Amino acid sequence: MQIPHRFLSISTAEEAKEYFSNIDRHRIIYKYDSIKDDLVIRLVFNSALSDDRKDWIKWHTEDVNQKTKNLIRNIKVAENPAYHPVGQFGTCLHGGNGAASTRYIFTRICPFAVSLFNNDELVLTYLNEDGMSIESE
């Protein structure tokens, strides 16, 4: 079964050159395991199965949303902080007067968060000052 590459028609000439100049980076290899894979491919690409595809997508969307809600409901914020403090924040001994200024307080992201983003996808644009990256725009 040949699958048309319709997605290429929405790409610019520059994007197409990028795709094909580094094809190994952009290639996705699928491992065909069983007749079940064939059925899913037909479901996704066969225009006659559009109603079945809509039901399939709706079911999976609801399933993901429910599982996400359950995951969020079971997270204990105190046990799983997304950010971890870095540095010395001061003390409460003198009514908070010895606390560090907020501009000197830093955090670092939890280790698993970096797996959510590809290394080649820049999420933020950083400002430079004196040749050093100082902060995001």
Short mmCIF file of C-alpha atoms in Angstrom, two decimals:
data_model
loop_
_atom_site.label_atom_id
_atom_site.label_comp_id
_atom_site.label_asym_id
_atom_site.label_seq_id
_atom_site.Cartn_x
_atom_site.Cartn_y
_atom_site.Cartn_z
CA MET A 1 0.00 0.00 0.00
CA GLN A 2 1.50 3.31 -1.05
CA ILE A 3 0.78 6.31 1.16
CA PRO A 4 0.80 9.69 -0.60
CA HIS A 5 3.07 12.30 0.90
CA ARG A 6 0.43 15.04 1.06
CA PHE A 7 2.27 16.80 3.88
CA LEU A 8 5.00 17.85 1.44
CA SER A 9 2.54 20.05 -0.44
CA ILE A 10 2.23 22.38 2.56
CA SER A 11 6.00 22.72 2.96
CA THR A 12 7.97 25.62 1.57
CA ALA A 13 10.88 25.03 -0.80
CA GLU A 14 13.31 25.82 2.04
CA GLU A 15 11.64 23.29 4.34
CA ALA A 16 11.73 20.62 1.64
CA LYS A 17 15.45 21.25 1.12
CA GLU A 18 15.99 20.90 4.86
CA TYR A 19 14.00 17.64 5.02
CA PHE A 20 15.90 16.01 2.20
CA SER A 21 19.34 17.41 3.04
CA ASN A 22 19.30 15.54 6.36
CA ILE A 23 16.89 12.72 5.60
CA ASP A 24 18.14 10.45 8.40
CA ARG A 25 17.18 13.04 11.02
CA HIS A 26 13.66 13.48 9.62
CA ARG A 27 12.94 9.86 8.72
CA ILE A 28 10.58 7.98 10.99
CA ILE A 29 10.97 4.24 10.84
CA TYR A 30 7.89 2.20 11.61
CA LYS A 31 8.08 -1.45 12.50
CA TYR A 32 5.27 -3.44 10.96
CA ASP A 33 4.23 -6.09 13.47
CA SER A 34 0.90 -7.54 12.48
CA ILE A 35 -2.35 -7.25 10.58
CA LYS A 36 -3.45 -4.87 13.35
CA ASP A 37 -0.90 -2.33 12.04
CA ASP A 38 -2.36 -2.69 8.55
CA LEU A 39 -5.86 -2.01 9.89
CA VAL A 40 -4.71 1.14 11.67
CA ILE A 41 -2.91 2.41 8.56
CA ARG A 42 -6.06 1.84 6.51
CA LEU A 43 -8.16 3.57 9.17
CA VAL A 44 -5.90 6.62 9.11
CA PHE A 45 -5.46 7.00 5.34
CA ASN A 46 -8.61 5.54 3.76
CA SER A 47 -11.07 8.34 2.99
CA ALA A 48 -13.99 5.86 3.03
CA LEU A 49 -13.33 5.22 6.74
CA SER A 50 -13.56 8.86 7.86
CA ASP A 51 -16.46 8.23 10.29
CA ASP A 52 -14.60 5.32 11.86
CA ARG A 53 -11.48 7.49 12.09
CA LYS A 54 -13.42 10.26 13.84
CA ASP A 55 -14.74 7.77 16.41
CA TRP A 56 -11.23 6.35 16.88
CA ILE A 57 -9.74 9.81 17.43
CA LYS A 58 -12.58 10.81 19.77
CA TRP A 59 -12.14 7.68 21.89
CA HIS A 60 -8.38 8.15 22.18
CA THR A 61 -8.75 11.86 22.95
CA GLU A 62 -11.19 11.11 25.77
CA ASP A 63 -8.91 8.33 27.04
CA VAL A 64 -5.86 10.62 27.12
CA ASN A 65 -7.82 13.42 28.78
CA GLN A 66 -9.12 11.07 31.48
CA LYS A 67 -5.69 9.60 32.15
CA THR A 68 -4.19 13.09 32.31
CA LYS A 69 -6.81 14.15 34.86
CA ASN A 70 -6.07 11.05 36.95
CA LEU A 71 -2.35 11.74 36.75
CA ILE A 72 -2.78 15.36 37.82
CA ARG A 73 -5.17 14.36 40.61
CA ASN A 74 -2.61 11.93 42.05
CA ILE A 75 0.39 14.24 42.00
CA LYS A 76 1.41 15.52 45.40
CA VAL A 77 2.99 18.88 44.73
CA ALA A 78 5.20 18.82 47.81
CA GLU A 79 6.68 15.46 46.78
CA ASN A 80 7.10 16.24 43.06
CA PRO A 81 8.07 19.86 42.52
CA ALA A 82 8.48 20.84 38.88
CA TYR A 83 11.15 23.34 39.85
CA HIS A 84 13.86 22.88 42.42
CA PRO A 85 15.33 25.86 44.29
CA VAL A 86 18.98 26.66 43.71
CA GLY A 87 20.93 28.91 46.08
CA GLN A 88 20.64 30.34 49.58
CA PHE A 89 17.33 32.05 50.27
CA GLY A 90 18.03 33.46 53.68
CA THR A 91 16.38 32.78 57.01
CA CYS A 92 13.24 33.56 58.94
CA LEU A 93 15.17 34.25 62.15
CA HIS A 94 14.86 38.04 61.87
CA GLY A 95 11.28 38.24 60.64
CA GLY A 96 12.32 37.61 57.04
CA ASN A 97 14.67 40.60 56.91
CA GLY A 98 17.60 38.33 56.13
CA ALA A 99 15.95 36.75 53.09
CA ALA A 100 17.62 36.97 49.72
CA SER A 101 16.24 39.41 47.19
CA THR A 102 13.97 37.67 44.68
CA ARG A 103 16.21 38.71 41.78
CA TYR A 104 18.91 36.40 43.18
CA ILE A 105 16.67 33.36 43.59
CA PHE A 106 17.00 30.72 40.87
CA THR A 107 15.31 27.43 40.10
CA ARG A 108 16.24 24.48 37.96
CA ILE A 109 13.82 22.30 36.08
CA CYS A 110 13.25 18.68 37.09
CA PRO A 111 15.30 16.15 35.10
CA PHE A 112 12.40 14.46 33.26
CA ALA A 113 11.14 17.78 31.83
CA VAL A 114 13.93 17.92 29.26
CA SER A 115 12.56 14.75 27.69
CA LEU A 116 9.41 16.69 26.73
CA PHE A 117 11.25 18.87 24.23
CA ASN A 118 13.55 17.96 21.36
CA ASN A 119 17.05 19.34 21.68
CA ASP A 120 16.83 20.80 18.18
CA GLU A 121 13.65 22.75 18.94
CA LEU A 122 14.44 26.08 20.51
CA VAL A 123 11.57 27.04 22.76
CA LEU A 124 12.86 30.45 23.83
CA THR A 125 14.91 33.18 22.25
CA TYR A 126 17.62 34.45 24.57
CA LEU A 127 19.02 37.94 24.92
CA ASN A 128 22.78 38.37 24.88
CA GLU A 129 24.80 40.92 26.78
CA ASP A 130 28.56 41.17 26.47
CA GLY A 131 28.61 37.86 24.63
CA MET A 132 26.72 36.02 27.39
CA SER A 133 23.19 34.63 27.32
CA ILE A 134 21.38 36.54 30.08
CA GLU A 135 17.65 35.84 29.88
CA SER A 136 14.83 34.87 27.57
CA GLU A 137 12.92 37.52 25.64
#
